[in-house]
Coordinates of C-alpha atoms in Angstrom, one line a residue:
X1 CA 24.7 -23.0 107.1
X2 CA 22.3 -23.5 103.8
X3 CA 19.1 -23.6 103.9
X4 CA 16.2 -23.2 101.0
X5 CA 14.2 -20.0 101.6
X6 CA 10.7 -19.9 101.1
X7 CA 8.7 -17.5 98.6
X8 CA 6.8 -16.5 102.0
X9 CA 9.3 -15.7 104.0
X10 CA 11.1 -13.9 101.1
X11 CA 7.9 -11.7 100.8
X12 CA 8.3 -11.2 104.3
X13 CA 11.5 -10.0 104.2
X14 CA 10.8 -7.5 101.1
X15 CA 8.3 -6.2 103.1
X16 CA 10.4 -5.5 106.5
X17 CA 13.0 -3.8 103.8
X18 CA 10.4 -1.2 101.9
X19 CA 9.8 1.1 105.0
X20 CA 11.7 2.4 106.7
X21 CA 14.1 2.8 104.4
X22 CA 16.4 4.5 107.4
X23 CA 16.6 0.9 109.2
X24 CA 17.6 -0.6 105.8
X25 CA 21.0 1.4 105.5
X26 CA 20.0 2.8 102.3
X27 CA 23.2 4.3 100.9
X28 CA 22.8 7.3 98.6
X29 CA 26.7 7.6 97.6
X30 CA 29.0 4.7 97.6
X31 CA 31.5 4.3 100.2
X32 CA 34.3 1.5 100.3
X33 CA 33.5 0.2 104.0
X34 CA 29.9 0.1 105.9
X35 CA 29.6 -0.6 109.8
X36 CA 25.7 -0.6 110.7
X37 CA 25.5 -2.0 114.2
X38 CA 27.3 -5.8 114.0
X39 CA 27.4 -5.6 109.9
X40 CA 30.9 -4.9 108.7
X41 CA 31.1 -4.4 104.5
X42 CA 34.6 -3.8 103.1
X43 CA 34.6 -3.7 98.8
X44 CA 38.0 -4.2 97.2
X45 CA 39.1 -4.1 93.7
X46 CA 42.1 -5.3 91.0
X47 CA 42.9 -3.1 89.0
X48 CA 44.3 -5.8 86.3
X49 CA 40.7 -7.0 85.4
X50 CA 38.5 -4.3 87.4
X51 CA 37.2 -7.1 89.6
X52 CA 35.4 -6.1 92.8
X53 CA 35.8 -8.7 95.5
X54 CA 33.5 -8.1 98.8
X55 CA 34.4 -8.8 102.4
X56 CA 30.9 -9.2 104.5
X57 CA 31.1 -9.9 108.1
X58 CA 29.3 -10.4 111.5
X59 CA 31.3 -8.4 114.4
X60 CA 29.4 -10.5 116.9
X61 CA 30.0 -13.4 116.2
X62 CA 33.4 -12.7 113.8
X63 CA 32.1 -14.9 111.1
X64 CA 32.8 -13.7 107.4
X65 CA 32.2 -14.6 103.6
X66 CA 34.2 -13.1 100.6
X67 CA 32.5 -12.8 97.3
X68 CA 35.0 -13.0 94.1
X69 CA 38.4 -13.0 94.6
X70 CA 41.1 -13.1 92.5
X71 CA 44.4 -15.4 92.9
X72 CA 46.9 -12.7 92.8
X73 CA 45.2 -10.8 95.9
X74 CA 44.9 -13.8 97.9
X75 CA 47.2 -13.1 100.4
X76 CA 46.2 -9.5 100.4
X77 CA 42.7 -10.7 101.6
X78 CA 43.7 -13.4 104.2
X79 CA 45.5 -10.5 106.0
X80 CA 42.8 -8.7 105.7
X81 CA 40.6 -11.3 107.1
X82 CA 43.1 -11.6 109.6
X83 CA 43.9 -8.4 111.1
X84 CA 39.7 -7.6 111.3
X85 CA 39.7 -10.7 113.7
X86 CA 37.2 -12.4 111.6
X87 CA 36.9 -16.1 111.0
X88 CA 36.3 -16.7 107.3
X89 CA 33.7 -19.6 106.2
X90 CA 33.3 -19.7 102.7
X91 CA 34.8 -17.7 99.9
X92 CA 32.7 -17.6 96.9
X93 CA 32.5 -16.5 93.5
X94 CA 29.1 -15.2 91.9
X95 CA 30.2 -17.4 88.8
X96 CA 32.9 -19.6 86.9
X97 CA 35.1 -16.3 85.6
X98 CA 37.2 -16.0 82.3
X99 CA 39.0 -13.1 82.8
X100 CA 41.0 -13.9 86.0
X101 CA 41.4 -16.6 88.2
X102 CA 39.8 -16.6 91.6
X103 CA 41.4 -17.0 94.6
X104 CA 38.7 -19.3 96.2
X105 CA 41.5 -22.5 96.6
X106 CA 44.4 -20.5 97.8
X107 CA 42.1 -18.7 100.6
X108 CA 41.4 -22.4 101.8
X109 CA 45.1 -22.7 102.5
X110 CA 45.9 -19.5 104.0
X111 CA 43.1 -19.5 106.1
X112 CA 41.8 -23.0 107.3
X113 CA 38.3 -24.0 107.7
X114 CA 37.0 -21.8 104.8
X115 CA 35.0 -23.7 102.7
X116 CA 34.5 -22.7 98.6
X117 CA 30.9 -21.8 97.0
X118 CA 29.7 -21.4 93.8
X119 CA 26.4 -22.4 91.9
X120 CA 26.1 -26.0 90.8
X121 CA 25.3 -25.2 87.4
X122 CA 28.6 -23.3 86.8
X123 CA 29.9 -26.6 86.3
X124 CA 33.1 -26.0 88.7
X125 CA 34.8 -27.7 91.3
X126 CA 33.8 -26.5 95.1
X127 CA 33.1 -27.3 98.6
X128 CA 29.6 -26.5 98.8
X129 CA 27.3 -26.0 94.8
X130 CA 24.6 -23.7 95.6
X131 CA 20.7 -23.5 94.0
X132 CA 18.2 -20.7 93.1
X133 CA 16.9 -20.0 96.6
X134 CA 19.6 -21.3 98.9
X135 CA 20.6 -19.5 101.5
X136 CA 24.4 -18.6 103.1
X137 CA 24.7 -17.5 106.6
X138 CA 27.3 -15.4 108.5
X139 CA 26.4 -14.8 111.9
X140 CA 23.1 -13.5 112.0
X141 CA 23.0 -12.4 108.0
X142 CA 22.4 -14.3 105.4
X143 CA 22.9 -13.9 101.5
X144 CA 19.8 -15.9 99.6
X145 CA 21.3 -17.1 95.8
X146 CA 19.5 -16.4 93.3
X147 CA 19.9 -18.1 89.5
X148 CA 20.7 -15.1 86.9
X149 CA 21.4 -17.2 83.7
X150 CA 22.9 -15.8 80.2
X151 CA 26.3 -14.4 80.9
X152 CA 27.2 -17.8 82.3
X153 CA 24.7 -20.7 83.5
X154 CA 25.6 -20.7 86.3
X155 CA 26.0 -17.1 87.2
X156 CA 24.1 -16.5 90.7
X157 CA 23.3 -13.2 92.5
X158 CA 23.6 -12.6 96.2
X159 CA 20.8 -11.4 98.1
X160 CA 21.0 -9.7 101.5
X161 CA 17.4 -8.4 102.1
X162 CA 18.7 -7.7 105.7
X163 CA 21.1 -4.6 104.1
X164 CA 19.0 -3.9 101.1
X165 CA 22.0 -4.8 99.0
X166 CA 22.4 -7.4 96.0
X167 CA 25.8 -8.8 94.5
X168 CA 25.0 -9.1 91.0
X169 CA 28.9 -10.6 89.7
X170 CA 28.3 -10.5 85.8
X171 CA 24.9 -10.4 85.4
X172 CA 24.1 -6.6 85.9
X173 CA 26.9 -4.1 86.1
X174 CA 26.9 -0.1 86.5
X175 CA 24.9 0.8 83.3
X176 CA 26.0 -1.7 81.6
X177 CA 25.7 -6.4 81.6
X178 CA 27.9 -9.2 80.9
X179 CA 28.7 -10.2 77.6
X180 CA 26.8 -12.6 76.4
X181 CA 29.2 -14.2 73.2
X182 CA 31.3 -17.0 74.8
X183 CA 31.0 -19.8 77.5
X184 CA 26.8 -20.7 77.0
X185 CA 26.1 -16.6 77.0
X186 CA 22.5 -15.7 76.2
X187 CA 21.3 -12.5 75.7
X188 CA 17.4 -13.9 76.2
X189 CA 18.3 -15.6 79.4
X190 CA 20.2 -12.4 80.8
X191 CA 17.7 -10.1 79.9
X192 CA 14.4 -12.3 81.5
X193 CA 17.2 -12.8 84.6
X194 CA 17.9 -9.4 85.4
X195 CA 14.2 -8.0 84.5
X196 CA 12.2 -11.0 87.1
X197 CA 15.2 -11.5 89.6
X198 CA 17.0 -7.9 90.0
X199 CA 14.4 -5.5 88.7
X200 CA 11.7 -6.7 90.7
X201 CA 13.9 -5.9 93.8
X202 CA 13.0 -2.3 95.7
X203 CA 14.1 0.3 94.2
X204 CA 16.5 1.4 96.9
X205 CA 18.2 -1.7 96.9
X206 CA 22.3 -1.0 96.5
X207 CA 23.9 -3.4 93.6
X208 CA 27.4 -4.2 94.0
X209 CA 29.0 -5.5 90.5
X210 CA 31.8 -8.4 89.8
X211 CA 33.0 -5.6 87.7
X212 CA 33.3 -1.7 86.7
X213 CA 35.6 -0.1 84.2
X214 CA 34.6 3.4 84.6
X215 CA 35.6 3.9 88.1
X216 CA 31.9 3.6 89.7
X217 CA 32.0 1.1 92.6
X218 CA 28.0 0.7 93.3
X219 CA 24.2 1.4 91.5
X220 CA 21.0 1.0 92.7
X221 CA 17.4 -0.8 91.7
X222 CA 15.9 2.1 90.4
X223 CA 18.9 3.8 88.9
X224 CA 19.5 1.0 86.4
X225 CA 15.8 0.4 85.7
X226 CA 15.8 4.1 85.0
X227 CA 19.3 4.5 83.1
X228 CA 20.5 1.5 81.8
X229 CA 21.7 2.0 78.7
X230 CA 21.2 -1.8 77.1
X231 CA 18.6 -3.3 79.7
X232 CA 15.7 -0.4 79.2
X233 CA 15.1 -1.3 76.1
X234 CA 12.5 -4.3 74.3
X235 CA 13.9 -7.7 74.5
X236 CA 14.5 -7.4 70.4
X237 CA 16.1 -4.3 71.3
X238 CA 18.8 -5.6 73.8
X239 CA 19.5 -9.4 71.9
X240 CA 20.3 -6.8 68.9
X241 CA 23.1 -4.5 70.7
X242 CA 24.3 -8.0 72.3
X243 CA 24.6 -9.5 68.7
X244 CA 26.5 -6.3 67.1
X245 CA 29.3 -5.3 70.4
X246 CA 31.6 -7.2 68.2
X247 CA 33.9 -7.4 71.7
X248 CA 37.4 -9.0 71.2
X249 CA 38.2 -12.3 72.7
X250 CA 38.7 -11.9 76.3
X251 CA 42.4 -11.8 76.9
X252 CA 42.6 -14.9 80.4
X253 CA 39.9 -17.3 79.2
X254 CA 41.7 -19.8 78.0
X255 CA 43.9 -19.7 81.2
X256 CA 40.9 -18.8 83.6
X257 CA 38.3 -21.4 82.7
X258 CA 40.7 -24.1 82.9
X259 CA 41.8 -23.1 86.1
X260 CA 38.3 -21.6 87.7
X261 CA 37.0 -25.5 86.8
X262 CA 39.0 -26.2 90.2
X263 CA 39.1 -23.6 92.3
X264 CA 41.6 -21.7 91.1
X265 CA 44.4 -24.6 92.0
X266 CA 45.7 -25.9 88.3

């Protein structure tokens, strides 16, 4: 179910999250699965383009969402899925990807019923286009979307106030961001996305990344305000390291965009 959340009731939420920060989870060191009363959390990863795909369930009521996966782990996932007795609803992506292909379309045909989600401004095929403030739900969680611009336009980051945790895809990545050169990049919208959307979050709130190269799987608020290499510094400061990475052309866009357009099914 979708619905719009209100700025009061996010405020709320923020608030129930602050204090304790015991009944928020808070997670100090990364761990690859999470079972806090009915929440089940399960990160996975390809090691071809060091994309993190998330499995995020409800063990009440067996409902689940996966967050960026990639076509070549597919069937990997739907067993997953499977053999956790969980009913998948909607596999989503956190934005239209150039350097694989997501597995959003073929999920839909291994597992039935699942229904594909991505932000309407991405410009790409799917069952349900999201906005800024629309909310998913799983059971009795919910992820709220919220528009990050300037990687991609239509790159969104998931919100799960309930678990203090964010899913930030390209946007904001372990001491590092997207790239900003190719496919309507902006280093001025990226930089005014993460500092009002994700910086303005607690500082105890766990960021999960579309990506890592380095072999770190999670961050936190505070950390990157703190140690960000690129997004602690003045706005003329960042567009200027964005404007000189001189990064080579990625290697699957001209295979992934095509493809991402429509799901992954080309």
């Amino acid at each position: 179910m979708l619905q719009k959340l209100s700025l009061s009731g996010l405020k709320v939420v923020k608030k129930l999250c602050i204090v304790p920060k015991v009944e928020c989870g808070i997670r100090f060191l990364s761990s690859a699965v999470i079972k806090r009363q009915n929440f089940f959390f399960r990160q996975l990863f390809d090691t071809v383009s060091s994309t993190y795909t998330y499995i995020l369930g409800d063990m009440r009521t067996s409902e689940a969402v996966l967050i960026d996966p990639v076509l070549e782990h597919a069937e990997r996932d739907a067993t997953l899925v499977k053999e956790l007795g969980f009913k998948l609803i909607y596999a989503m992506n956190t934005h239209m990807h150039a350097d694989h292909i997501t597995g959003t379309g073929k999920l839909k045909t291994l597992l039935p019923g699942t229904k594909s989600v991505i932000g309407k401004a991405s410009g790409a095929q799917a069952d349900i286009h999201l906005h800024d403030g629309d909310l998913v739900k799983f059971g009795d969680y919910q992820l709220t979307a919220v528009s990050t611009p300037g990687h991609t336009n239509g790159c969104l980051t998931y919100i799960c106030h309930q678990q203090c945790m964010a899913f930030t895809g390209d946007t904001l990545l372990i001491r590092g961001c997207g790239r900003t050169d190719f496919q309507e990049g902006s280093s001025e919208r990226l930089y005014q996305s993460v500092h009002s959307k994700i910086f303005t979050l607690p500082d105890h709130y766990t960021l999960y990344p579309a990506h890592d190269y380095k072999g770190q799987t999670a961050t936190t608020v505070g950390e990157e305000k703190k140690y960000n290499p690129r997004l602690t510094k003045t706005l003329k400061e960042f567009v200027h390291i964005m404007d000189t990475l001189n990064l080579p052309y990625p290697k699957m866009i001209d295979k992934a965009l095509p493809a991402n357009r429509v799901c992954g099914l080309y």
